[in-house]
C-alpha cells in the first residue's frame, strides 16, 4: 500500500526509504487485521474441524471463546512488545510482532482435525490465537510509534492515517475472501479443506511483510537516544507520565466503542437482528468502509493544518450527536445501512485518523511505545471487544436504549479528554526524551 505524500524534497514515490516505510508498515498492519477478520468469518468451519462435532453449539461457542482470548492477550502483548520497542527499537519489535502473527496463522492452517488428534486440535488453535493476540497487542503500538517518528512533522497527521487505512483494507480483504470462497466452494469442501486457505494466505502475506520490514531503517528519533538512557528504569518514567496514559484511555474509549459498533458489528447486527439479506448487508458494509478510508485521509490532512484537538473534538461530538438518529434510521433496508455506517464512520474517522500521531506526540521517546501500548490495549479489550456483545445482550433484554446511552457517554468522554491534551501538531519528537 503506497500513499503519495509530499515531502520537502519531493514525493514519497521519489524516495525509496519513505516508500518502503509506508509499504512495510502498512502491509504488516493489514495482515494483523486480516487475521482477525478471517478467524471471525471462518469460525463455523473451525468449530466443525477442530472441536467435537457431536455438539455443534458447544463447538461454535468454544471457537468464539478462543476468539475472545485473543483480545485478552492484547494487553500482555502491549506490555511485552512495548518494553521491547523502547529497549531494542521499533523496527525489531515490528518484525517480531509480524513473525508471531504469521506463525499463528500457519499453526491454524496446518492444525490436525479433531477426528485425528481429539482435543489437541483445540489446544493448537488456542495457542495460535494467543500468539496472534500477543502479536496484535504489540503490532499496533510499535507500528504507530515507528510511523509517527519516521513521518515529516508537518505531515504526521496524514501519515498516521495509514494505520486504520491498512487495517481496514486487511479486514475488507479477509471478508471478501470469505464471501468468494463460500460462494464458489461447496460446504463439504469448505469444511474439509477450504477453511485452511485463508490462513495459508495470511502466513504467506506475513512472510512478505517480514521481508519488507527486515529492510527498514530504525527510526532516527529512537537511534539518537544514547544506550544509557535506553537502559534507564522504565517504571519511574511511566509513573511520571501517568497522566498521558490516562489520556490515551480517555481519547480511545469513544473511538474503539463506536468503531466496533459501526465499523465492525453493524453488518452482522443488520443480518442477525434486523433480518437484512446477508449479501446486500455485506455490500453495504463494503461501501461504508470505503467511505471510512476516504474520510481518514481528509481528517488526517486537516489536522496538520488546524491542529489535533479541533479534529478530535469534532469527531467525538459529531458521532455522539448522530448516534441515536442513525440507530433509529437503521432498519432492514441496505440503503439504510449504507447511510448510517457512512455517516457514523466519517466522524469515527476523525479520531481514528490521527490518534496514532497524538499518542506518539504525548509521550517522550524512551517510553513512547510502552506508554501508549498498555492503556490502549486495555481500553480496546474492555470497551471495544465487549461492544458487540453488550449491544446484542442489552437488545435481547429490550434495553437497547441503555447501550446507546452508554455509547454516547463514552464518545462525550473522549470529547472532554480532547481538551486535556496540549496541541501537538508539528511537534519535534526529537525533543522528547524522559
Short mmCIF file of C-alpha atoms in Angstrom, two decimals:
data_model
loop_
_atom_site.label_atom_id
_atom_site.label_comp_id
_atom_site.label_asym_id
_atom_site.label_seq_id
_atom_site.Cartn_x
_atom_site.Cartn_y
_atom_site.Cartn_z
CA UNK A 1 0.00 0.00 0.00
CA UNK A 2 1.51 3.32 -1.04
CA UNK A 3 0.44 6.87 -0.42
CA UNK A 4 1.59 9.83 -2.46
CA UNK A 5 2.66 12.18 0.31
CA UNK A 6 4.70 15.26 -0.44
CA UNK A 7 7.88 15.92 1.50
CA UNK A 8 10.25 18.85 1.30
CA UNK A 9 12.42 17.03 -1.20
CA UNK A 10 9.58 15.67 -3.33
CA UNK A 11 7.07 12.86 -3.20
CA UNK A 12 7.34 9.61 -1.33
CA UNK A 13 7.49 7.81 -4.64
CA UNK A 14 10.77 9.58 -5.28
CA UNK A 15 12.35 8.44 -2.04
CA UNK A 16 12.65 4.64 -1.68
CA UNK A 17 13.17 4.75 2.09
CA UNK A 18 9.94 6.66 2.63
CA UNK A 19 8.04 4.42 0.26
CA UNK A 20 9.45 1.33 1.96
CA UNK A 21 8.41 2.71 5.35
CA UNK A 22 4.82 3.11 4.24
CA UNK A 23 4.59 -0.23 2.43
CA UNK A 24 6.27 -2.31 5.14
CA UNK A 25 4.33 -0.66 7.96
CA UNK A 26 1.04 -0.81 6.10
CA UNK A 27 1.17 -4.40 4.91
CA UNK A 28 2.22 -5.69 8.31
CA UNK A 29 -0.66 -3.87 9.96
CA UNK A 30 -3.06 -5.09 7.26
CA UNK A 31 -2.00 -8.71 7.84
CA UNK A 32 -2.68 -8.40 11.56
CA UNK A 33 -6.21 -7.10 10.97
CA UNK A 34 -6.77 -9.67 8.21
CA UNK A 35 -6.01 -12.44 10.72
CA UNK A 36 -8.83 -11.29 12.98
CA UNK A 37 -11.27 -10.90 10.10
CA UNK A 38 -10.75 -14.37 8.65
CA UNK A 39 -10.97 -16.02 12.07
CA UNK A 40 -14.38 -14.40 12.63
CA UNK A 41 -15.51 -15.19 9.07
CA UNK A 42 -14.47 -18.85 9.13
CA UNK A 43 -15.32 -19.56 12.78
CA UNK A 44 -18.16 -22.02 11.94
CA UNK A 45 -15.77 -24.16 9.86
CA UNK A 46 -13.07 -24.01 12.53
CA UNK A 47 -15.66 -25.23 15.02
CA UNK A 48 -16.55 -28.18 12.82
CA UNK A 49 -12.94 -29.16 12.13
CA UNK A 50 -11.11 -28.56 15.41
CA UNK A 51 -13.77 -29.26 18.06
CA UNK A 52 -16.03 -32.17 18.91
CA UNK A 53 -18.59 -32.27 16.06
CA UNK A 54 -21.04 -34.19 18.26
CA UNK A 55 -22.03 -30.95 20.00
CA UNK A 56 -22.13 -28.26 17.31
CA UNK A 57 -23.40 -25.49 19.60
CA UNK A 58 -20.65 -26.02 22.14
CA UNK A 59 -18.08 -26.18 19.34
CA UNK A 60 -19.13 -22.80 17.95
CA UNK A 61 -19.20 -21.22 21.40
CA UNK A 62 -15.74 -22.59 22.18
CA UNK A 63 -14.43 -21.21 18.89
CA UNK A 64 -15.81 -17.76 19.72
CA UNK A 65 -14.42 -18.01 23.25
CA UNK A 66 -10.95 -18.57 21.80
CA UNK A 67 -11.54 -15.50 19.62
CA UNK A 68 -12.14 -13.54 22.83
CA UNK A 69 -8.94 -14.97 24.35
CA UNK A 70 -7.06 -13.17 21.59
CA UNK A 71 -8.46 -9.88 22.89
CA UNK A 72 -7.46 -10.73 26.44
CA UNK A 73 -3.89 -11.39 25.29
CA UNK A 74 -3.55 -7.92 23.80
CA UNK A 75 -2.65 -6.03 27.00
CA UNK A 76 0.14 -8.52 27.73
CA UNK A 77 1.34 -8.15 24.15
CA UNK A 78 1.24 -4.38 24.53
CA UNK A 79 3.36 -4.59 27.68
CA UNK A 80 5.93 -7.05 26.33
CA UNK A 81 6.31 -5.52 22.88
CA UNK A 82 6.04 -2.00 24.26
CA UNK A 83 9.00 -2.62 26.55
CA UNK A 84 10.93 -4.19 23.67
CA UNK A 85 10.10 -1.28 21.40
CA UNK A 86 11.58 1.19 23.86
CA UNK A 87 14.62 -1.01 24.60
CA UNK A 88 15.74 -2.64 21.36
CA UNK A 89 13.96 -0.49 18.79
CA UNK A 90 10.76 -0.03 16.83
CA UNK A 91 11.92 -1.92 13.73
CA UNK A 92 12.92 -5.08 15.60
CA UNK A 93 9.69 -5.08 17.58
CA UNK A 94 7.55 -4.69 14.46
CA UNK A 95 9.44 -7.53 12.81
CA UNK A 96 8.97 -9.82 15.82
CA UNK A 97 5.25 -8.99 16.01
CA UNK A 98 4.56 -9.93 12.39
CA UNK A 99 6.63 -13.10 12.84
CA UNK A 100 4.40 -14.24 15.71
CA UNK A 101 1.27 -13.34 13.79
CA UNK A 102 2.41 -15.36 10.76
CA UNK A 103 3.32 -18.31 12.97
CA UNK A 104 -0.17 -18.19 14.46
CA UNK A 105 -1.76 -18.29 11.01
CA UNK A 106 0.47 -21.16 9.97
CA UNK A 107 -0.40 -23.16 13.08
CA UNK A 108 -4.11 -22.79 12.33
CA UNK A 109 -3.60 -23.67 8.66
CA UNK A 110 -1.81 -26.95 9.40
CA UNK A 111 -3.65 -27.91 12.61
CA UNK A 112 -4.80 -31.54 12.57
CA UNK A 113 -8.52 -32.12 12.84
CA UNK A 114 -10.43 -33.18 15.94
CA UNK A 115 -11.17 -36.51 14.28
CA UNK A 116 -7.46 -37.40 14.24
CA UNK A 117 -6.00 -35.93 17.46
CA UNK A 118 -9.03 -35.06 19.56
CA UNK A 119 -8.75 -32.13 21.98
CA UNK A 120 -5.14 -31.47 20.89
CA UNK A 121 -6.61 -29.76 17.81
CA UNK A 122 -8.46 -27.29 20.02
CA UNK A 123 -5.32 -26.70 22.08
CA UNK A 124 -3.33 -25.87 18.94
CA UNK A 125 -6.00 -23.34 17.94
CA UNK A 126 -5.85 -21.77 21.40
CA UNK A 127 -2.05 -21.50 21.24
CA UNK A 128 -2.23 -19.93 17.80
CA UNK A 129 -4.77 -17.34 18.90
CA UNK A 130 -2.70 -16.48 21.97
CA UNK A 131 0.28 -15.85 19.70
CA UNK A 132 -1.81 -13.66 17.42
CA UNK A 133 -3.30 -11.79 20.37
CA UNK A 134 0.15 -11.07 21.76
CA UNK A 135 1.32 -10.03 18.30
CA UNK A 136 -1.61 -7.68 17.71
CA UNK A 137 -1.12 -6.12 21.14
CA UNK A 138 2.43 -5.30 20.08
CA UNK A 139 1.91 -4.55 16.40
CA UNK A 140 -0.30 -1.52 16.79
CA UNK A 141 1.83 0.48 19.27
CA UNK A 142 5.11 -0.44 17.56
CA UNK A 143 3.91 0.43 14.06
CA UNK A 144 2.14 3.60 15.23
CA UNK A 145 5.26 4.80 17.04
CA UNK A 146 7.56 3.93 14.15
CA UNK A 147 5.34 5.63 11.59
CA UNK A 148 4.99 8.77 13.70
CA UNK A 149 8.75 9.01 14.22
CA UNK A 150 9.51 8.45 10.54
CA UNK A 151 6.94 10.97 9.28
CA UNK A 152 7.81 14.59 8.47
CA UNK A 153 6.48 16.52 11.46
CA UNK A 154 4.34 18.77 9.25
CA UNK A 155 2.70 15.69 7.66
CA UNK A 156 2.46 13.41 10.71
CA UNK A 157 -1.34 13.55 10.84
CA UNK A 158 -1.64 12.47 7.22
CA UNK A 159 0.91 9.70 7.62
CA UNK A 160 -0.84 8.33 10.69
CA UNK A 161 -3.95 7.59 8.61
CA UNK A 162 -2.06 4.60 7.23
CA UNK A 163 -2.75 2.62 10.43
CA UNK A 164 -6.54 2.43 10.07
CA UNK A 165 -6.40 2.57 6.26
CA UNK A 166 -4.23 -0.53 6.01
CA UNK A 167 -6.10 -2.23 8.85
CA UNK A 168 -9.47 -1.65 7.18
CA UNK A 169 -8.04 -2.90 3.88
CA UNK A 170 -6.96 -6.09 5.64
CA UNK A 171 -10.44 -6.60 7.11
CA UNK A 172 -12.11 -5.98 3.75
CA UNK A 173 -9.79 -8.41 2.01
CA UNK A 174 -10.48 -11.11 4.58
CA UNK A 175 -14.24 -10.56 4.43
CA UNK A 176 -14.33 -10.56 0.62
CA UNK A 177 -12.19 -13.70 0.52
CA UNK A 178 -14.70 -15.40 2.78
CA UNK A 179 -17.60 -14.30 0.58
CA UNK A 180 -15.90 -15.54 -2.60
CA UNK A 181 -14.88 -18.89 -1.13
CA UNK A 182 -18.28 -19.66 0.40
CA UNK A 183 -19.91 -18.78 -2.94
CA UNK A 184 -17.60 -20.94 -5.08
CA UNK A 185 -16.91 -23.96 -2.86
CA UNK A 186 -19.41 -26.46 -1.55
CA UNK A 187 -19.96 -26.58 2.18
CA UNK A 188 -18.33 -30.01 2.24
CA UNK A 189 -15.19 -28.67 0.55
CA UNK A 190 -15.13 -25.67 2.85
CA UNK A 191 -15.34 -27.94 5.88
CA UNK A 192 -12.79 -30.42 4.54
CA UNK A 193 -10.01 -28.09 3.41
CA UNK A 194 -11.30 -24.70 2.23
CA UNK A 195 -11.13 -23.09 5.68
CA UNK A 196 -7.35 -23.62 5.71
CA UNK A 197 -6.76 -21.47 2.60
CA UNK A 198 -7.21 -18.01 4.20
CA UNK A 199 -4.80 -18.91 6.99
CA UNK A 200 -2.20 -20.12 4.49
CA UNK A 201 -2.62 -16.80 2.68
CA UNK A 202 -2.21 -14.97 5.99
CA UNK A 203 1.04 -16.81 6.72
CA UNK A 204 2.43 -16.05 3.24
CA UNK A 205 1.47 -12.38 3.46
CA UNK A 206 3.09 -12.26 6.87
CA UNK A 207 6.33 -13.62 5.44
CA UNK A 208 6.28 -10.90 2.78
CA UNK A 209 5.70 -8.26 5.46
CA UNK A 210 8.57 -9.78 7.46
CA UNK A 211 10.85 -9.48 4.44
CA UNK A 212 9.83 -5.87 3.85
CA UNK A 213 10.31 -4.91 7.49
CA UNK A 214 13.73 -6.53 7.62
CA UNK A 215 14.91 -3.88 5.12
CA UNK A 216 13.64 -0.92 7.12
CA UNK A 217 15.89 1.58 8.84
CA UNK A 218 15.47 2.14 12.55
CA UNK A 219 13.71 5.34 13.50
CA UNK A 220 16.22 8.20 13.64
CA UNK A 221 14.39 9.61 16.66
CA UNK A 222 14.99 6.38 18.60
CA UNK A 223 18.53 5.93 17.26
CA UNK A 224 19.58 9.33 18.63
CA UNK A 225 18.85 8.26 22.21
CA UNK A 226 22.05 7.04 23.87
CA UNK A 227 22.28 3.49 25.24
CA UNK A 228 22.48 4.59 28.86
CA UNK A 229 19.19 6.46 28.56
CA UNK A 230 17.54 3.49 26.81
CA UNK A 231 18.59 1.20 29.67
CA UNK A 232 17.26 3.52 32.38
CA UNK A 233 14.47 2.04 34.56
CA UNK A 234 11.19 2.39 32.73
CA UNK A 235 8.76 2.22 35.65
CA UNK A 236 9.69 5.65 37.14
CA UNK A 237 9.23 7.16 33.67
CA UNK A 238 5.81 5.55 33.35
CA UNK A 239 4.80 6.96 36.74
CA UNK A 240 5.91 10.44 35.67
CA UNK A 241 3.78 10.11 32.54
CA UNK A 242 0.71 8.54 34.15
CA UNK A 243 -1.42 11.50 33.09
CA UNK A 244 -0.64 10.76 29.45
CA UNK A 245 -1.60 7.09 29.96
CA UNK A 246 -4.98 8.19 31.33
CA UNK A 247 -5.38 10.50 28.35
CA UNK A 248 -4.79 7.58 25.98
CA UNK A 249 -7.67 5.71 27.61
CA UNK A 250 -9.93 8.76 27.59
CA UNK A 251 -9.24 9.57 23.95
CA UNK A 252 -9.59 5.95 22.86
CA UNK A 253 -12.71 4.83 24.71
CA UNK A 254 -15.21 6.59 22.44
CA UNK A 255 -13.36 5.69 19.26
CA UNK A 256 -12.98 1.99 19.98
CA UNK A 257 -16.61 1.57 21.06
CA UNK A 258 -18.02 3.47 18.07
CA UNK A 259 -15.68 1.72 15.65
CA UNK A 260 -16.63 -1.77 16.84
CA UNK A 261 -20.34 -0.88 16.72
CA UNK A 262 -20.43 0.88 13.34
CA UNK A 263 -17.33 -0.35 11.56
CA UNK A 264 -17.19 -3.98 12.70
CA UNK A 265 -20.54 -5.01 14.17
CA UNK A 266 -23.10 -3.06 12.11
CA UNK A 267 -23.19 -5.55 9.23
CA UNK A 268 -23.67 -8.64 11.39
CA UNK A 269 -26.21 -6.76 13.54
CA UNK A 270 -28.22 -5.91 10.42
CA UNK A 271 -28.17 -9.56 9.33
CA UNK A 272 -28.83 -11.32 12.63
CA UNK A 273 -31.08 -8.81 14.40
CA UNK A 274 -32.73 -6.77 11.66
CA UNK A 275 -33.26 -9.54 9.11
CA UNK A 276 -31.31 -7.93 6.27
CA UNK A 277 -30.18 -10.13 3.39
CA UNK A 278 -26.59 -11.22 4.08
CA UNK A 279 -25.26 -10.45 0.60
CA UNK A 280 -26.83 -7.00 0.49
CA UNK A 281 -25.62 -6.22 4.01
CA UNK A 282 -22.05 -7.20 3.12
CA UNK A 283 -22.10 -4.96 0.05
CA UNK A 284 -23.47 -2.10 2.14
CA UNK A 285 -20.72 -2.66 4.68
CA UNK A 286 -18.14 -2.53 1.91
CA UNK A 287 -19.40 0.90 0.83
CA UNK A 288 -19.36 2.15 4.42
CA UNK A 289 -15.75 1.09 4.92
CA UNK A 290 -14.66 2.69 1.64
CA UNK A 291 -16.19 5.94 2.84
CA UNK A 292 -14.30 5.45 6.10
CA UNK A 293 -10.96 5.16 4.29
CA UNK A 294 -11.62 8.32 2.25
CA UNK A 295 -12.60 10.20 5.41
CA UNK A 296 -9.38 9.11 7.15
CA UNK A 297 -7.25 10.98 4.61
CA UNK A 298 -9.45 14.09 4.83
CA UNK A 299 -9.23 14.33 8.62
CA UNK A 300 -5.54 13.46 8.75
CA UNK A 301 -4.63 16.19 6.31
CA UNK A 302 -6.94 18.67 8.01
CA UNK A 303 -5.35 18.02 11.41
CA UNK A 304 -1.95 19.04 10.03
CA UNK A 305 -3.49 22.41 9.15
CA UNK A 306 -5.85 23.26 12.01
CA UNK A 307 -4.49 21.09 14.84
CA UNK A 308 -5.27 17.77 16.51
CA UNK A 309 -7.61 18.96 19.27
CA UNK A 310 -10.21 20.51 16.96
CA UNK A 311 -10.38 17.35 14.84
CA UNK A 312 -10.62 15.04 17.86
CA UNK A 313 -13.38 17.13 19.43
CA UNK A 314 -15.35 17.40 16.19
CA UNK A 315 -15.21 13.66 15.57
CA UNK A 316 -16.27 12.64 19.08
CA UNK A 317 -19.09 15.18 19.39
CA UNK A 318 -20.34 14.53 15.86
CA UNK A 319 -20.52 10.79 16.48
CA UNK A 320 -22.24 11.35 19.84
CA UNK A 321 -24.88 13.69 18.38
CA UNK A 322 -25.65 11.40 15.43
CA UNK A 323 -25.57 8.04 17.22
CA UNK A 324 -29.24 7.99 18.20
CA UNK A 325 -30.57 9.34 14.85
CA UNK A 326 -28.52 6.80 12.88
CA UNK A 327 -29.64 3.99 15.19
CA UNK A 328 -33.27 4.96 14.63
CA UNK A 329 -32.76 5.17 10.85
CA UNK A 330 -31.20 1.70 10.54
CA UNK A 331 -33.97 -0.84 9.91
CA UNK A 332 -33.95 -3.66 7.34
CA UNK A 333 -33.03 -1.86 4.10
CA UNK A 334 -29.49 -1.97 2.67
CA UNK A 335 -29.53 1.75 1.80
CA UNK A 336 -30.15 2.50 5.45
CA UNK A 337 -27.05 0.52 6.40
CA UNK A 338 -25.00 2.37 3.76
CA UNK A 339 -26.16 5.77 5.04
CA UNK A 340 -25.82 5.04 8.77
CA UNK A 341 -22.43 3.35 8.51
CA UNK A 342 -21.07 6.05 6.20
CA UNK A 343 -22.27 8.95 8.35
CA UNK A 344 -21.00 7.48 11.60
CA UNK A 345 -17.69 6.29 10.16
CA UNK A 346 -16.99 9.74 8.74
CA UNK A 347 -16.92 11.08 12.30
CA UNK A 348 -15.22 8.00 13.75
CA UNK A 349 -12.50 8.55 11.12
CA UNK A 350 -11.68 11.94 12.63
CA UNK A 351 -10.29 10.23 15.72
CA UNK A 352 -9.03 7.06 14.05
CA UNK A 353 -7.03 9.04 11.50
CA UNK A 354 -4.82 10.97 13.91
CA UNK A 355 -4.79 9.22 17.28
CA UNK A 356 -1.67 7.23 16.27
CA UNK A 357 0.10 10.59 15.82
CA UNK A 358 -1.39 12.05 19.00
CA UNK A 359 -0.26 9.07 21.10
CA UNK A 360 3.31 9.47 19.85
CA UNK A 361 3.26 13.22 20.44
CA UNK A 362 2.12 12.78 24.05
CA UNK A 363 4.99 10.58 25.26
CA UNK A 364 8.76 11.03 25.46
CA UNK A 365 10.92 8.87 23.17
CA UNK A 366 12.14 6.49 25.88
CA UNK A 367 8.62 5.23 26.75
CA UNK A 368 6.72 6.20 23.63
CA UNK A 369 5.82 2.62 22.71
CA UNK A 370 5.00 1.09 26.09
CA UNK A 371 3.47 4.32 27.36
CA UNK A 372 0.62 4.11 24.89
CA UNK A 373 0.63 0.33 24.29
CA UNK A 374 -0.71 -0.86 27.65
CA UNK A 375 -3.50 1.70 28.21
CA UNK A 376 -4.54 1.41 24.56
CA UNK A 377 -4.70 -2.40 24.64
CA UNK A 378 -6.59 -2.45 27.95
CA UNK A 379 -9.08 0.11 26.66
CA UNK A 380 -9.71 -1.79 23.40
CA UNK A 381 -10.10 -5.11 25.23
CA UNK A 382 -12.56 -3.73 27.80
CA UNK A 383 -14.61 -1.29 25.73
CA UNK A 384 -14.08 -2.29 22.09
CA UNK A 385 -14.07 -6.07 22.38
CA UNK A 386 -17.21 -6.12 24.53
CA UNK A 387 -19.23 -3.60 22.47
CA UNK A 388 -20.95 -6.03 20.02
CA UNK A 389 -21.74 -8.44 22.86
CA UNK A 390 -23.19 -5.71 25.08
CA UNK A 391 -25.23 -4.36 22.20
CA UNK A 392 -26.72 -7.79 21.45
CA UNK A 393 -27.28 -8.70 25.12
CA UNK A 394 -28.97 -5.45 26.12
CA UNK A 395 -31.01 -5.58 22.92
CA UNK A 396 -32.29 -9.04 23.84
CA UNK A 397 -33.45 -7.57 27.17
CA UNK A 398 -35.25 -4.71 25.38
CA UNK A 399 -32.67 -2.33 26.82
CA UNK A 400 -31.16 -1.15 23.55
CA UNK A 401 -31.53 2.45 24.72
CA UNK A 402 -29.21 1.70 27.65
CA UNK A 403 -26.46 0.59 25.28
CA UNK A 404 -26.96 3.64 23.07
CA UNK A 405 -26.75 5.97 26.07
CA UNK A 406 -23.57 4.17 27.12
CA UNK A 407 -22.08 4.65 23.63
CA UNK A 408 -22.91 8.37 23.62
CA UNK A 409 -21.45 8.79 27.11
CA UNK A 410 -18.15 7.20 26.01
CA UNK A 411 -17.97 9.43 22.94
CA UNK A 412 -18.58 12.53 25.06
CA UNK A 413 -15.88 11.33 27.44
CA UNK A 414 -13.42 11.31 24.54
CA UNK A 415 -14.59 14.78 23.54
CA UNK A 416 -13.84 16.07 27.04
CA UNK A 417 -10.41 14.44 27.04
CA UNK A 418 -9.59 16.23 23.78
CA UNK A 419 -9.43 19.42 25.87
CA UNK A 420 -6.98 17.92 28.37
CA UNK A 421 -4.12 17.37 25.92
CA UNK A 422 -1.71 20.02 24.65
CA UNK A 423 -1.87 20.97 20.99
CA UNK A 424 0.87 18.82 19.48
CA UNK A 425 0.62 19.42 15.75
CA UNK A 426 4.07 19.85 14.21
CA UNK A 427 5.86 18.83 17.41
CA UNK A 428 9.50 17.79 17.07
CA UNK A 429 9.71 14.29 18.54
CA UNK A 430 13.49 14.56 18.82
CA UNK A 431 12.96 16.96 21.72
CA UNK A 432 11.08 14.40 23.80
CA UNK A 433 13.38 12.33 25.97
CA UNK A 434 12.32 11.45 29.53
#
